[in-house]
RNA sequence: GCCGGAGUGGCGGAAUGGCAGACGCAGAGGACUCAAAAUCCUCCGGUCGCAAGGCCGUGUAGGUUCGACUCCUAUCUCCGGCACCA
């Protein structure tokens, strides 16, 4: 008997699949389609079992759908641009492209080794000009529509590196490479994509995703977009500051009579003007300086205390003419709203804290609808709920909701305010002062200003040999042959933009490119995308809940408005799988706790690796890797292999029910008791496994059921006694077909051992037979007062009046019924009898 | 602080109102073997009991129900995300 040899079997079947082009697919409107996709990897480090879990889940789905007759698109590619490649290249004195391509080669080898059913002809790599030219093309379309624009913006800047740092490179306010150097913030010109143009749609369309996306992802996106409905109100500055006004945003205009100050963000443009010549100028300027210096750190230390100072100026409440002091406070954000707030201490927690600290007045203007009235002097915390307005001029006595309406209307009528909805979502800053990314296709000409690179000149190709130092501005700026260019308009000397695009641009639309990966006329053919989209199932980590998945949604809406696609949402269903951990933390190279996928394949084979990641936990949960437990999966595959091998000789020549025209074996001749038991177990297993695959994705339970089936077959050995070969064959076939999506190599091998000359990939998912699965005898639990006291074996479907006498007589139950009166009986057919006694 | 998710044997987990602990790992005992590995068989939540069997048990405390891991209320712990958003 040959032993199970996964290495040989896996290599054999991977070659057969490739030779027969089993996973290659084309758009075909005559067939139902299914697009299943795992998030594309960033090729860096080693591929470990955390990666494999993601692709295994997707591969199971792809293979099941194929067996069920769908035309399945299941592609793979590389998120190949990015900072780590550039840093690694500098460190190892190589080229980012060399480093990246080496990693891709290794990643690809490991993925192939695991037998994932990808259509490799559709492979894309985002660092290739064939791909990134379309990033540039999209950028130009957005530029034409005002969706891409340039503006000055604040960035982290390390004076020693003389470059911009990503937020991740700022450690407690210091540069990651120069631990003694405080990071500064600088204003530089940066490119933005106008995600805010779609705020409302991005929010509204989340409704379309309900049911298909995890609720928490939807919630996270909703919070991120952060819609607030309220009003903007302008306060005039009194006396010396006359002529200036301060605009605030509030969601509670109904509390405006309770404002005891205005508070500006430290970075508010009016602060300097207000301080000039004010009584507080000297003291306040010093405090402002201090506040601004600590502002970088304050962003890191989010628990910072509220601090502020008085500007010496007053503003006039447009509703009642009250003069209230203007302060500067560190907790007011310049980036949100108008950068200024009205301080209503009695009805806002933050304002209460600030007012208490600095001795500002705390006037009460809302009273609870029920409960004790608030007393200004005894107020211990802010009352932030709705209620009844008081001390609010004409609105006193009204419900706050009503007051809100009236006050907003008054502000609009008198011209000092207006209703407004604002969003937390900001435009997407896409400029990166780095080499390894998509060049932004724009040229600056002294005469014509900013000029878009004409489509015909795309792609703007990255120079092959830049000087990479990790210092200074974009390496592209230090590459004269790249920078110096003729103006497309006037032909005069001009300069190229030297920033590259954020790599999230690459991943925002890559899944469209898979539909038509080699198109050199357009990013993709509309018809092909129309066939495959939307993605039926997307699978990836929760880490991308906001960035990638929000940018992708934005990109889709832009493409729709460009007329490229018909749909508004690219992804129908999203599945976020759990992390693979070791020692309680996610596997990662930097932590040094990875279990390499390749070593796993060498030791146990890919099928065991795949099976274990599916068996150890349900896919949405984190999975703690255990070297000991994996032995169980290995042993199981060996057990199944031996089982098939033992009976292969007997069954090879016969036709099973699935093959014979006569239908199921059970129907052709009266089955023996042993056959009945076997077929019943097999079809019950099939029913539940089918359900698990189709709806719940509880692969761990499905595997447990298949294990039970093999245990049952084992218990019925020798099968040669009392089980006809065609029945043996039917059950063994079901077994291998159910395993096929999860452990495709060993399943294919066993399928062949059972006498099939056609590869298993031609086999459909088996249909379960309800008749064969049906139990004829059931066990009924007999309870007394809800506690199990005995069990009965009865014919399935036996009615209550027949079961009850048996239950009363059941010895275990009878002992607990003695001398008591049954007051109530609950009967659940085929399940239980519960007798309630007094 | 807010928003999610989760708490079940020594461990991973199963059970979507009806026998808690399926399946697997680890462990114990046995068979086979000169021996080991592999394989096969049996046991395996706690507790009382010679046994039959009883009692307790799904983070904690209540509630609904004939019956609750499952539904409701409160509470604790852990994990993840957001965090002065006016």
JSON list of N, CA and C (backbone and C1' of nucleotides) in Angstrom, two decimals, chain A residues 216 228 250-251 304 306 333 336 350 424 616 635 696 700 707-708 779 787 791 826 834, chain B residues 3-4 12-15 18-19 22-26 39-40 54 56 66 81 84-86:
[
{"chain": "A", "resi": 216, "resn": "UNK", "atom": "N", "xyz": [-20.10, 46.09, 11.55]},
{"chain": "A", "resi": 216, "resn": "UNK", "atom": "CA", "xyz": [-19.13, 46.98, 12.17]},
{"chain": "A", "resi": 216, "resn": "UNK", "atom": "C", "xyz": [-18.35, 47.77, 11.14]},
{"chain": "A", "resi": 228, "resn": "UNK", "atom": "N", "xyz": [-22.83, 65.68, 10.36]},
{"chain": "A", "resi": 228, "resn": "UNK", "atom": "CA", "xyz": [-23.48, 66.44, 11.43]},
{"chain": "A", "resi": 228, "resn": "UNK", "atom": "C", "xyz": [-24.38, 67.50, 10.83]},
{"chain": "A", "resi": 250, "resn": "UNK", "atom": "N", "xyz": [-22.46, 74.81, 14.97]},
{"chain": "A", "resi": 250, "resn": "UNK", "atom": "CA", "xyz": [-23.06, 74.14, 16.13]},
{"chain": "A", "resi": 250, "resn": "UNK", "atom": "C", "xyz": [-24.18, 73.20, 15.69]},
{"chain": "A", "resi": 251, "resn": "UNK", "atom": "N", "xyz": [-24.30, 72.09, 16.40]},
{"chain": "A", "resi": 251, "resn": "UNK", "atom": "CA", "xyz": [-25.44, 71.20, 16.16]},
{"chain": "A", "resi": 251, "resn": "UNK", "atom": "C", "xyz": [-26.56, 71.53, 17.15]},
{"chain": "A", "resi": 304, "resn": "UNK", "atom": "N", "xyz": [-4.67, 64.88, 26.51]},
{"chain": "A", "resi": 304, "resn": "UNK", "atom": "CA", "xyz": [-4.18, 66.17, 27.01]},
{"chain": "A", "resi": 304, "resn": "UNK", "atom": "C", "xyz": [-5.29, 66.98, 27.68]},
{"chain": "A", "resi": 306, "resn": "UNK", "atom": "N", "xyz": [-7.42, 70.24, 28.84]},
{"chain": "A", "resi": 306, "resn": "UNK", "atom": "CA", "xyz": [-7.88, 71.41, 28.10]},
{"chain": "A", "resi": 306, "resn": "UNK", "atom": "C", "xyz": [-7.14, 72.64, 28.64]},
{"chain": "A", "resi": 333, "resn": "UNK", "atom": "N", "xyz": [-10.63, 72.09, 17.16]},
{"chain": "A", "resi": 333, "resn": "UNK", "atom": "CA", "xyz": [-9.91, 71.62, 15.99]},
{"chain": "A", "resi": 333, "resn": "UNK", "atom": "C", "xyz": [-10.10, 72.56, 14.81]},
{"chain": "A", "resi": 336, "resn": "UNK", "atom": "N", "xyz": [-11.99, 70.91, 11.68]},
{"chain": "A", "resi": 336, "resn": "UNK", "atom": "CA", "xyz": [-13.39, 70.52, 11.67]},
{"chain": "A", "resi": 336, "resn": "UNK", "atom": "C", "xyz": [-14.27, 71.74, 11.81]},
{"chain": "A", "resi": 350, "resn": "UNK", "atom": "N", "xyz": [-17.51, 69.21, 27.19]},
{"chain": "A", "resi": 350, "resn": "UNK", "atom": "CA", "xyz": [-16.18, 69.81, 27.02]},
{"chain": "A", "resi": 350, "resn": "UNK", "atom": "C", "xyz": [-16.20, 71.27, 27.47]},
{"chain": "A", "resi": 424, "resn": "UNK", "atom": "N", "xyz": [-17.16, 64.95, 8.64]},
{"chain": "A", "resi": 424, "resn": "UNK", "atom": "CA", "xyz": [-15.84, 64.76, 9.21]},
{"chain": "A", "resi": 424, "resn": "UNK", "atom": "C", "xyz": [-14.85, 64.34, 8.12]},
{"chain": "A", "resi": 616, "resn": "UNK", "atom": "N", "xyz": [-9.41, 24.94, 12.52]},
{"chain": "A", "resi": 616, "resn": "UNK", "atom": "CA", "xyz": [-9.05, 25.38, 13.88]},
{"chain": "A", "resi": 616, "resn": "UNK", "atom": "C", "xyz": [-10.00, 26.42, 14.47]},
{"chain": "A", "resi": 635, "resn": "UNK", "atom": "N", "xyz": [-3.29, 13.77, 10.45]},
{"chain": "A", "resi": 635, "resn": "UNK", "atom": "CA", "xyz": [-3.75, 12.40, 10.71]},
{"chain": "A", "resi": 635, "resn": "UNK", "atom": "C", "xyz": [-5.06, 12.12, 9.99]},
{"chain": "A", "resi": 696, "resn": "UNK", "atom": "N", "xyz": [-23.41, 29.63, 6.02]},
{"chain": "A", "resi": 696, "resn": "UNK", "atom": "CA", "xyz": [-22.76, 30.08, 7.24]},
{"chain": "A", "resi": 696, "resn": "UNK", "atom": "C", "xyz": [-21.25, 30.21, 7.16]},
{"chain": "A", "resi": 700, "resn": "UNK", "atom": "N", "xyz": [-15.19, 24.95, 9.83]},
{"chain": "A", "resi": 700, "resn": "UNK", "atom": "CA", "xyz": [-14.74, 24.09, 10.92]},
{"chain": "A", "resi": 700, "resn": "UNK", "atom": "C", "xyz": [-15.80, 23.04, 11.26]},
{"chain": "A", "resi": 707, "resn": "UNK", "atom": "N", "xyz": [-15.41, 14.43, 9.27]},
{"chain": "A", "resi": 707, "resn": "UNK", "atom": "CA", "xyz": [-14.65, 13.54, 10.16]},
{"chain": "A", "resi": 707, "resn": "UNK", "atom": "C", "xyz": [-15.58, 12.49, 10.77]},
{"chain": "A", "resi": 708, "resn": "UNK", "atom": "N", "xyz": [-16.78, 12.94, 11.17]},
{"chain": "A", "resi": 708, "resn": "UNK", "atom": "CA", "xyz": [-17.74, 12.00, 11.73]},
{"chain": "A", "resi": 708, "resn": "UNK", "atom": "C", "xyz": [-18.11, 10.92, 10.72]},
{"chain": "A", "resi": 779, "resn": "UNK", "atom": "N", "xyz": [-34.57, 9.22, 18.59]},
{"chain": "A", "resi": 779, "resn": "UNK", "atom": "CA", "xyz": [-34.47, 9.14, 20.04]},
{"chain": "A", "resi": 779, "resn": "UNK", "atom": "C", "xyz": [-35.19, 10.33, 20.63]},
{"chain": "A", "resi": 787, "resn": "UNK", "atom": "N", "xyz": [-35.97, 18.45, 33.24]},
{"chain": "A", "resi": 787, "resn": "UNK", "atom": "CA", "xyz": [-34.71, 17.75, 33.43]},
{"chain": "A", "resi": 787, "resn": "UNK", "atom": "C", "xyz": [-34.78, 16.40, 32.76]},
{"chain": "A", "resi": 791, "resn": "UNK", "atom": "N", "xyz": [-34.72, 8.26, 27.97]},
{"chain": "A", "resi": 791, "resn": "UNK", "atom": "CA", "xyz": [-34.77, 8.38, 26.52]},
{"chain": "A", "resi": 791, "resn": "UNK", "atom": "C", "xyz": [-35.59, 7.26, 25.92]},
{"chain": "A", "resi": 826, "resn": "UNK", "atom": "N", "xyz": [-45.47, 18.85, 27.47]},
{"chain": "A", "resi": 826, "resn": "UNK", "atom": "CA", "xyz": [-45.00, 19.50, 26.24]},
{"chain": "A", "resi": 826, "resn": "UNK", "atom": "C", "xyz": [-44.44, 18.42, 25.33]},
{"chain": "A", "resi": 834, "resn": "UNK", "atom": "N", "xyz": [-41.79, 16.68, 27.65]},
{"chain": "A", "resi": 834, "resn": "UNK", "atom": "CA", "xyz": [-41.50, 17.25, 28.96]},
{"chain": "A", "resi": 834, "resn": "UNK", "atom": "C", "xyz": [-42.77, 17.22, 29.79]},
{"chain": "B", "resi": 3, "resn": "C", "atom": "P", "xyz": [-22.37, 53.79, 22.99]},
{"chain": "B", "resi": 3, "resn": "C", "atom": "O5'", "xyz": [-21.81, 53.16, 21.65]},
{"chain": "B", "resi": 3, "resn": "C", "atom": "C5'", "xyz": [-22.11, 53.77, 20.39]},
{"chain": "B", "resi": 3, "resn": "C", "atom": "C4'", "xyz": [-21.34, 53.07, 19.31]},
{"chain": "B", "resi": 3, "resn": "C", "atom": "C3'", "xyz": [-21.41, 51.56, 19.34]},
{"chain": "B", "resi": 3, "resn": "C", "atom": "O3'", "xyz": [-22.63, 51.07, 18.83]},
{"chain": "B", "resi": 3, "resn": "C", "atom": "C1'", "xyz": [-19.17, 52.21, 19.03]},
{"chain": "B", "resi": 4, "resn": "G", "atom": "P", "xyz": [-23.15, 49.63, 19.24]},
{"chain": "B", "resi": 4, "resn": "G", "atom": "O5'", "xyz": [-22.44, 48.72, 18.16]},
{"chain": "B", "resi": 4, "resn": "G", "atom": "C5'", "xyz": [-21.78, 47.59, 18.59]},
{"chain": "B", "resi": 4, "resn": "G", "atom": "C4'", "xyz": [-20.80, 47.13, 17.55]},
{"chain": "B", "resi": 4, "resn": "G", "atom": "C3'", "xyz": [-20.39, 45.69, 17.79]},
{"chain": "B", "resi": 4, "resn": "G", "atom": "O3'", "xyz": [-21.23, 44.83, 17.06]},
{"chain": "B", "resi": 4, "resn": "G", "atom": "C1'", "xyz": [-18.48, 47.04, 17.84]},
{"chain": "B", "resi": 12, "resn": "G", "atom": "P", "xyz": [-8.64, 27.95, 24.32]},
{"chain": "B", "resi": 12, "resn": "G", "atom": "O5'", "xyz": [-8.73, 27.38, 22.84]},
{"chain": "B", "resi": 12, "resn": "G", "atom": "C5'", "xyz": [-7.74, 27.72, 21.88]},
{"chain": "B", "resi": 12, "resn": "G", "atom": "C4'", "xyz": [-8.06, 27.07, 20.57]},
{"chain": "B", "resi": 12, "resn": "G", "atom": "C3'", "xyz": [-9.46, 27.31, 20.05]},
{"chain": "B", "resi": 12, "resn": "G", "atom": "O3'", "xyz": [-9.58, 28.59, 19.47]},
{"chain": "B", "resi": 12, "resn": "G", "atom": "C1'", "xyz": [-8.92, 25.03, 19.80]},
{"chain": "B", "resi": 13, "resn": "G", "atom": "P", "xyz": [-10.98, 29.34, 19.43]},
{"chain": "B", "resi": 13, "resn": "G", "atom": "O5'", "xyz": [-11.83, 28.37, 18.51]},
{"chain": "B", "resi": 13, "resn": "G", "atom": "C5'", "xyz": [-13.24, 28.23, 18.67]},
{"chain": "B", "resi": 13, "resn": "G", "atom": "C4'", "xyz": [-13.63, 26.86, 18.20]},
{"chain": "B", "resi": 13, "resn": "G", "atom": "C3'", "xyz": [-15.11, 26.55, 18.29]},
{"chain": "B", "resi": 13, "resn": "G", "atom": "O3'", "xyz": [-15.72, 26.86, 17.05]},
{"chain": "B", "resi": 13, "resn": "G", "atom": "C1'", "xyz": [-13.90, 24.90, 19.45]},
{"chain": "B", "resi": 14, "resn": "A", "atom": "P", "xyz": [-17.23, 27.28, 16.97]},
{"chain": "B", "resi": 14, "resn": "A", "atom": "O5'", "xyz": [-17.98, 25.93, 17.33]},
{"chain": "B", "resi": 14, "resn": "A", "atom": "C5'", "xyz": [-17.99, 24.87, 16.39]},
{"chain": "B", "resi": 14, "resn": "A", "atom": "C4'", "xyz": [-18.87, 23.76, 16.83]},
{"chain": "B", "resi": 14, "resn": "A", "atom": "C3'", "xyz": [-20.33, 24.10, 17.08]},
{"chain": "B", "resi": 14, "resn": "A", "atom": "O3'", "xyz": [-21.02, 24.24, 15.86]},
{"chain": "B", "resi": 14, "resn": "A", "atom": "C1'", "xyz": [-19.56, 22.59, 18.71]},
{"chain": "B", "resi": 15, "resn": "A", "atom": "P", "xyz": [-22.11, 25.38, 15.71]},
{"chain": "B", "resi": 15, "resn": "A", "atom": "O5'", "xyz": [-23.25, 24.90, 16.72]},
{"chain": "B", "resi": 15, "resn": "A", "atom": "C5'", "xyz": [-24.05, 23.77, 16.39]},
{"chain": "B", "resi": 15, "resn": "A", "atom": "C4'", "xyz": [-24.87, 23.38, 17.58]},
{"chain": "B", "resi": 15, "resn": "A", "atom": "C3'", "xyz": [-25.78, 24.47, 18.14]},
{"chain": "B", "resi": 15, "resn": "A", "atom": "O3'", "xyz": [-27.00, 24.54, 17.43]},
{"chain": "B", "resi": 15, "resn": "A", "atom": "C1'", "xyz": [-24.62, 23.38, 19.90]},
{"chain": "B", "resi": 18, "resn": "G", "atom": "P", "xyz": [-33.09, 24.79, 20.50]},
{"chain": "B", "resi": 18, "resn": "G", "atom": "O5'", "xyz": [-33.21, 23.50, 21.42]},
{"chain": "B", "resi": 18, "resn": "G", "atom": "C5'", "xyz": [-32.72, 23.53, 22.75]},
{"chain": "B", "resi": 18, "resn": "G", "atom": "C4'", "xyz": [-33.06, 22.24, 23.47]},
{"chain": "B", "resi": 18, "resn": "G", "atom": "C3'", "xyz": [-32.98, 21.02, 22.58]},
{"chain": "B", "resi": 18, "resn": "G", "atom": "O3'", "xyz": [-32.54, 19.94, 23.40]},
{"chain": "B", "resi": 18, "resn": "G", "atom": "C1'", "xyz": [-35.21, 21.28, 23.35]},
{"chain": "B", "resi": 19, "resn": "C", "atom": "P", "xyz": [-31.00, 19.73, 23.62]},
{"chain": "B", "resi": 19, "resn": "C", "atom": "O5'", "xyz": [-31.10, 18.40, 24.48]},
{"chain": "B", "resi": 19, "resn": "C", "atom": "C5'", "xyz": [-31.61, 18.43, 25.81]},
{"chain": "B", "resi": 19, "resn": "C", "atom": "C4'", "xyz": [-30.82, 17.47, 26.63]},
{"chain": "B", "resi": 19, "resn": "C", "atom": "C3'", "xyz": [-29.31, 17.73, 26.62]},
{"chain": "B", "resi": 19, "resn": "C", "atom": "O3'", "xyz": [-28.77, 17.37, 27.88]},
{"chain": "B", "resi": 19, "resn": "C", "atom": "C1'", "xyz": [-29.74, 15.59, 25.77]},
{"chain": "B", "resi": 22, "resn": "A", "atom": "P", "xyz": [-17.79, 16.22, 23.01]},
{"chain": "B", "resi": 22, "resn": "A", "atom": "O5'", "xyz": [-18.20, 15.65, 21.56]},
{"chain": "B", "resi": 22, "resn": "A", "atom": "C5'", "xyz": [-19.51, 15.14, 21.33]},
{"chain": "B", "resi": 22, "resn": "A", "atom": "C4'", "xyz": [-19.96, 15.48, 19.93]},
{"chain": "B", "resi": 22, "resn": "A", "atom": "C3'", "xyz": [-18.90, 15.31, 18.84]},
{"chain": "B", "resi": 22, "resn": "A", "atom": "O3'", "xyz": [-18.83, 13.97, 18.39]},
{"chain": "B", "resi": 22, "resn": "A", "atom": "C1'", "xyz": [-19.92, 17.40, 18.59]},
{"chain": "B", "resi": 23, "resn": "C", "atom": "P", "xyz": [-17.49, 13.17, 18.40]},
{"chain": "B", "resi": 23, "resn": "C", "atom": "O5'", "xyz": [-16.56, 14.07, 17.47]},
{"chain": "B", "resi": 23, "resn": "C", "atom": "C5'", "xyz": [-16.75, 14.11, 16.06]},
{"chain": "B", "resi": 23, "resn": "C", "atom": "C4'", "xyz": [-15.83, 15.13, 15.44]},
{"chain": "B", "resi": 23, "resn": "C", "atom": "C3'", "xyz": [-14.38, 15.05, 15.90]},
{"chain": "B", "resi": 23, "resn": "C", "atom": "O3'", "xyz": [-13.67, 14.05, 15.18]},
{"chain": "B", "resi": 23, "resn": "C", "atom": "C1'", "xyz": [-15.08, 17.28, 16.04]},
{"chain": "B", "resi": 24, "resn": "G", "atom": "P", "xyz": [-12.59, 13.20, 15.92]},
{"chain": "B", "resi": 24, "resn": "G", "atom": "O5'", "xyz": [-11.44, 14.28, 16.21]},
{"chain": "B", "resi": 24, "resn": "G", "atom": "C5'", "xyz": [-10.62, 14.75, 15.15]},
{"chain": "B", "resi": 24, "resn": "G", "atom": "C4'", "xyz": [-9.84, 15.96, 15.57]},
{"chain": "B", "resi": 24, "resn": "G", "atom": "C3'", "xyz": [-8.79, 15.77, 16.66]},
{"chain": "B", "resi": 24, "resn": "G", "atom": "O3'", "xyz": [-7.63, 15.15, 16.17]},
{"chain": "B", "resi": 24, "resn": "G", "atom": "C1'", "xyz": [-9.99, 17.76, 17.04]},
{"chain": "B", "resi": 25, "resn": "C", "atom": "P", "xyz": [-6.65, 14.39, 17.13]},
{"chain": "B", "resi": 25, "resn": "C", "atom": "O5'", "xyz": [-6.04, 15.59, 18.00]},
{"chain": "B", "resi": 25, "resn": "C", "atom": "C5'", "xyz": [-5.11, 16.49, 17.40]},
{"chain": "B", "resi": 25, "resn": "C", "atom": "C4'", "xyz": [-4.66, 17.50, 18.43]},
{"chain": "B", "resi": 25, "resn": "C", "atom": "C3'", "xyz": [-4.00, 16.94, 19.66]},
{"chain": "B", "resi": 25, "resn": "C", "atom": "O3'", "xyz": [-2.66, 16.57, 19.42]},
{"chain": "B", "resi": 25, "resn": "C", "atom": "C1'", "xyz": [-5.55, 18.59, 20.30]},
{"chain": "B", "resi": 26, "resn": "A", "atom": "P", "xyz": [-2.07, 15.29, 20.13]},
{"chain": "B", "resi": 26, "resn": "A", "atom": "O5'", "xyz": [-2.01, 15.76, 21.64]},
{"chain": "B", "resi": 26, "resn": "A", "atom": "C5'", "xyz": [-1.11, 16.79, 22.04]},
{"chain": "B", "resi": 26, "resn": "A", "atom": "C4'", "xyz": [-1.38, 17.19, 23.48]},
{"chain": "B", "resi": 26, "resn": "A", "atom": "C3'", "xyz": [-1.33, 16.05, 24.48]},
{"chain": "B", "resi": 26, "resn": "A", "atom": "O3'", "xyz": [0.00, 15.74, 24.87]},
{"chain": "B", "resi": 26, "resn": "A", "atom": "C1'", "xyz": [-3.28, 17.31, 24.84]},
{"chain": "B", "resi": 39, "resn": "U", "atom": "P", "xyz": [-0.94, 7.63, 13.44]},
{"chain": "B", "resi": 39, "resn": "U", "atom": "O5'", "xyz": [-1.61, 6.19, 13.30]},
{"chain": "B", "resi": 39, "resn": "U", "atom": "C5'", "xyz": [-1.95, 5.68, 12.02]},
{"chain": "B", "resi": 39, "resn": "U", "atom": "C4'", "xyz": [-2.38, 4.24, 12.15]},
{"chain": "B", "resi": 39, "resn": "U", "atom": "C3'", "xyz": [-3.54, 3.99, 13.09]},
{"chain": "B", "resi": 39, "resn": "U", "atom": "O3'", "xyz": [-4.78, 4.26, 12.46]},
{"chain": "B", "resi": 39, "resn": "U", "atom": "C1'", "xyz": [-1.83, 2.44, 13.54]},
{"chain": "B", "resi": 40, "resn": "C", "atom": "P", "xyz": [-6.00, 4.83, 13.30]},
{"chain": "B", "resi": 40, "resn": "C", "atom": "O5'", "xyz": [-6.47, 3.55, 14.12]},
{"chain": "B", "resi": 40, "resn": "C", "atom": "C5'", "xyz": [-7.01, 2.43, 13.44]},
{"chain": "B", "resi": 40, "resn": "C", "atom": "C4'", "xyz": [-7.20, 1.30, 14.41]},
{"chain": "B", "resi": 40, "resn": "C", "atom": "C3'", "xyz": [-7.98, 1.64, 15.66]},
{"chain": "B", "resi": 40, "resn": "C", "atom": "O3'", "xyz": [-9.38, 1.63, 15.43]},
{"chain": "B", "resi": 40, "resn": "C", "atom": "C1'", "xyz": [-6.05, 0.44, 16.28]},
{"chain": "B", "resi": 54, "resn": "G", "atom": "P", "xyz": [-30.12, 10.23, 38.03]},
{"chain": "B", "resi": 54, "resn": "G", "atom": "O5'", "xyz": [-29.65, 11.04, 39.32]},
{"chain": "B", "resi": 54, "resn": "G", "atom": "C5'", "xyz": [-30.49, 11.06, 40.48]},
{"chain": "B", "resi": 54, "resn": "G", "atom": "C4'", "xyz": [-29.77, 11.73, 41.62]},
{"chain": "B", "resi": 54, "resn": "G", "atom": "C3'", "xyz": [-29.39, 13.19, 41.39]},
{"chain": "B", "resi": 54, "resn": "G", "atom": "O3'", "xyz": [-30.49, 14.06, 41.53]},
{"chain": "B", "resi": 54, "resn": "G", "atom": "C1'", "xyz": [-27.60, 12.04, 42.43]},
{"chain": "B", "resi": 56, "resn": "C", "atom": "P", "xyz": [-28.68, 20.84, 41.11]},
{"chain": "B", "resi": 56, "resn": "C", "atom": "O5'", "xyz": [-27.18, 21.34, 40.89]},
{"chain": "B", "resi": 56, "resn": "C", "atom": "C5'", "xyz": [-26.56, 22.17, 41.87]},
{"chain": "B", "resi": 56, "resn": "C", "atom": "C4'", "xyz": [-25.11, 22.42, 41.51]},
{"chain": "B", "resi": 56, "resn": "C", "atom": "C3'", "xyz": [-24.87, 23.08, 40.16]},
{"chain": "B", "resi": 56, "resn": "C", "atom": "O3'", "xyz": [-25.11, 24.47, 40.19]},
{"chain": "B", "resi": 56, "resn": "C", "atom": "C1'", "xyz": [-23.35, 21.29, 40.43]},
{"chain": "B", "resi": 66, "resn": "C", "atom": "P", "xyz": [-44.48, 28.57, 31.05]},
{"chain": "B", "resi": 66, "resn": "C", "atom": "O5'", "xyz": [-43.64, 27.25, 31.36]},
{"chain": "B", "resi": 66, "resn": "C", "atom": "C5'", "xyz": [-43.96, 26.44, 32.48]},
{"chain": "B", "resi": 66, "resn": "C", "atom": "C4'", "xyz": [-43.18, 25.15, 32.38]},
{"chain": "B", "resi": 66, "resn": "C", "atom": "C3'", "xyz": [-41.70, 25.32, 32.08]},
{"chain": "B", "resi": 66, "resn": "C", "atom": "O3'", "xyz": [-40.97, 25.57, 33.26]},
{"chain": "B", "resi": 66, "resn": "C", "atom": "C1'", "xyz": [-42.61, 23.69, 30.63]},
{"chain": "B", "resi": 81, "resn": "G", "atom": "P", "xyz": [-7.16, 48.37, 16.77]},
{"chain": "B", "resi": 81, "resn": "G", "atom": "O5'", "xyz": [-8.39, 49.25, 16.32]},
{"chain": "B", "resi": 81, "resn": "G", "atom": "C5'", "xyz": [-8.92, 49.13, 15.00]},
{"chain": "B", "resi": 81, "resn": "G", "atom": "C4'", "xyz": [-10.22, 49.87, 14.89]},
{"chain": "B", "resi": 81, "resn": "G", "atom": "C3'", "xyz": [-10.14, 51.35, 15.22]},
{"chain": "B", "resi": 81, "resn": "G", "atom": "O3'", "xyz": [-9.63, 52.11, 14.15]},
{"chain": "B", "resi": 81, "resn": "G", "atom": "C1'", "xyz": [-12.00, 50.40, 16.30]},
{"chain": "B", "resi": 84, "resn": "C", "atom": "P", "xyz": [-10.07, 63.63, 19.59]},
{"chain": "B", "resi": 84, "resn": "C", "atom": "O5'", "xyz": [-11.20, 64.77, 19.57]},
{"chain": "B", "resi": 84, "resn": "C", "atom": "C5'", "xyz": [-12.54, 64.39, 19.83]},
{"chain": "B", "resi": 84, "resn": "C", "atom": "C4'", "xyz": [-13.05, 65.10, 21.07]},
{"chain": "B", "resi": 84, "resn": "C", "atom": "C3'", "xyz": [-13.58, 66.48, 20.73]},
{"chain": "B", "resi": 84, "resn": "C", "atom": "O3'", "xyz": [-14.86, 66.63, 21.28]},
{"chain": "B", "resi": 84, "resn": "C", "atom": "C1'", "xyz": [-12.07, 66.57, 22.56]},
{"chain": "B", "resi": 85, "resn": "C", "atom": "P", "xyz": [-16.13, 65.86, 20.65]},
{"chain": "B", "resi": 85, "resn": "C", "atom": "O5'", "xyz": [-16.09, 66.28, 19.12]},
{"chain": "B", "resi": 85, "resn": "C", "atom": "C5'", "xyz": [-16.62, 67.53, 18.69]},
{"chain": "B", "resi": 85, "resn": "C", "atom": "C4'", "xyz": [-17.16, 67.35, 17.28]},
{"chain": "B", "resi": 85, "resn": "C", "atom": "C3'", "xyz": [-17.85, 66.00, 17.12]},
{"chain": "B", "resi": 85, "resn": "C", "atom": "O3'", "xyz": [-19.25, 66.06, 16.92]},
{"chain": "B", "resi": 85, "resn": "C", "atom": "C1'", "xyz": [-16.04, 66.26, 15.54]},
{"chain": "B", "resi": 86, "resn": "A", "atom": "P", "xyz": [-20.23, 66.82, 16.28]},
{"chain": "B", "resi": 86, "resn": "A", "atom": "O5'", "xyz": [-20.43, 67.97, 17.36]},
{"chain": "B", "resi": 86, "resn": "A", "atom": "C5'", "xyz": [-20.98, 69.17, 16.96]},
{"chain": "B", "resi": 86, "resn": "A", "atom": "C4'", "xyz": [-20.72, 70.20, 18.01]},
{"chain": "B", "resi": 86, "resn": "A", "atom": "C3'", "xyz": [-20.79, 71.64, 17.50]},
{"chain": "B", "resi": 86, "resn": "A", "atom": "O3'", "xyz": [-22.11, 72.12, 17.48]},
{"chain": "B", "resi": 86, "resn": "A", "atom": "C1'", "xyz": [-18.81, 71.34, 18.74]}
]
